């Protein structure tokens, strides 16, 4: 097992987030929320690429062939990295100027889930939404503080969710056919000195890998007991998200942030905002579910 983080590419973001491994194209995507930039590194040409989106970009998920679905400041969009185009799908909360989209991910049935948060710290102002392949939107949760990490169990029966401001990881029964969630239970209550739970991913055993913002660590938890199994430390405090990638799905990619750090903290953490990789973790991830579009995106 390896648990030593290395710098993945020499580049820092203000707020790197939403790492997504694209196995078909052999690339890793991530976003810089604050700068509104989509980044990707192609293993085939061994180069980093980027596309300015023109507004804050919370998260992306794969569609196919260079296309992504994205949760931007004012709703859902599709992005074509080849044509370098950004096309609106549907506006959401565009009338609430103090909210923006944050973390998002596709469920095992190919629907895109993404949540919102207040950028001025207004409590419980966020919601969790689900976009299906017919571009219909459903509101799944209201009163969310800061919608963040999402994951589904390998048997697709459980949805894991993090509202960062609650310092909790909660579970729901997940109805894959309807995309409905019910029966909320608290699985993990984090202590404030552990940091703030942020993005997360799962491995092939169903264990949860959670990025701890201001905790400087990624931690692996048992998905049934909620017990801490492993904690990996980083030389930066603001760990935002993580995902498995690489040819064997055994490398862990980790996004981090500089945003909000003081001058002294930035001096102490020169690598803040980097994307890190831990190669050959000894664990295997589960592939990212793509967005399954029923209608043609114009
Ligand atoms: Ca996040």
mmCIF file of C-alpha atoms and ligand atoms in Angstrom, residues 15-18 33 58 100 102-104 117 146-149 164 197-200 211 213 239-241 255, ligand 1:
data_model
loop_
_atom_site.group_PDB
_atom_site.id
_atom_site.type_symbol
_atom_site.label_atom_id
_atom_site.label_comp_id
_atom_site.label_asym_id
_atom_site.label_seq_id
_atom_site.Cartn_x
_atom_site.Cartn_y
_atom_site.Cartn_z
ATOM 1 C CA UNK A 15 -10.304 26.140 -5.568
ATOM 2 C CA UNK A 16 -9.672 22.864 -7.389
ATOM 3 C CA UNK A 17 -12.631 20.478 -7.188
ATOM 4 C CA UNK A 18 -14.616 17.744 -8.910
ATOM 5 C CA UNK A 33 -14.589 26.806 -9.115
ATOM 6 C CA UNK A 58 -19.026 23.711 -9.361
ATOM 7 C CA UNK A 100 -24.035 28.851 -6.783
ATOM 8 C CA UNK A 102 -21.188 23.114 -5.845
ATOM 9 C CA UNK A 103 -20.338 19.394 -5.932
ATOM 10 C CA UNK A 104 -22.092 17.047 -8.391
ATOM 11 C CA UNK A 117 -24.844 26.686 -1.535
ATOM 12 C CA UNK A 146 -23.215 23.499 1.688
ATOM 13 C CA UNK A 147 -24.039 20.615 -0.638
ATOM 14 C CA UNK A 148 -20.914 18.526 -1.090
ATOM 15 C CA UNK A 149 -19.756 14.888 -1.359
ATOM 16 C CA UNK A 164 -20.384 20.200 4.959
ATOM 17 C CA UNK A 197 -16.094 16.954 5.384
ATOM 18 C CA UNK A 198 -16.083 17.895 1.690
ATOM 19 C CA UNK A 199 -15.932 15.747 -1.483
ATOM 20 C CA UNK A 200 -15.812 11.974 -1.447
ATOM 21 C CA UNK A 211 -11.611 14.873 1.689
ATOM 22 C CA UNK A 213 -11.282 20.699 4.258
ATOM 23 C CA UNK A 239 -8.483 19.205 0.778
ATOM 24 C CA UNK A 240 -11.612 19.481 -1.363
ATOM 25 C CA UNK A 241 -12.230 16.156 -3.127
ATOM 26 C CA UNK A 255 -7.886 18.321 -5.326
HETATM 27 CA CA1 LIG B 1 -16.618 20.658 -2.398
#
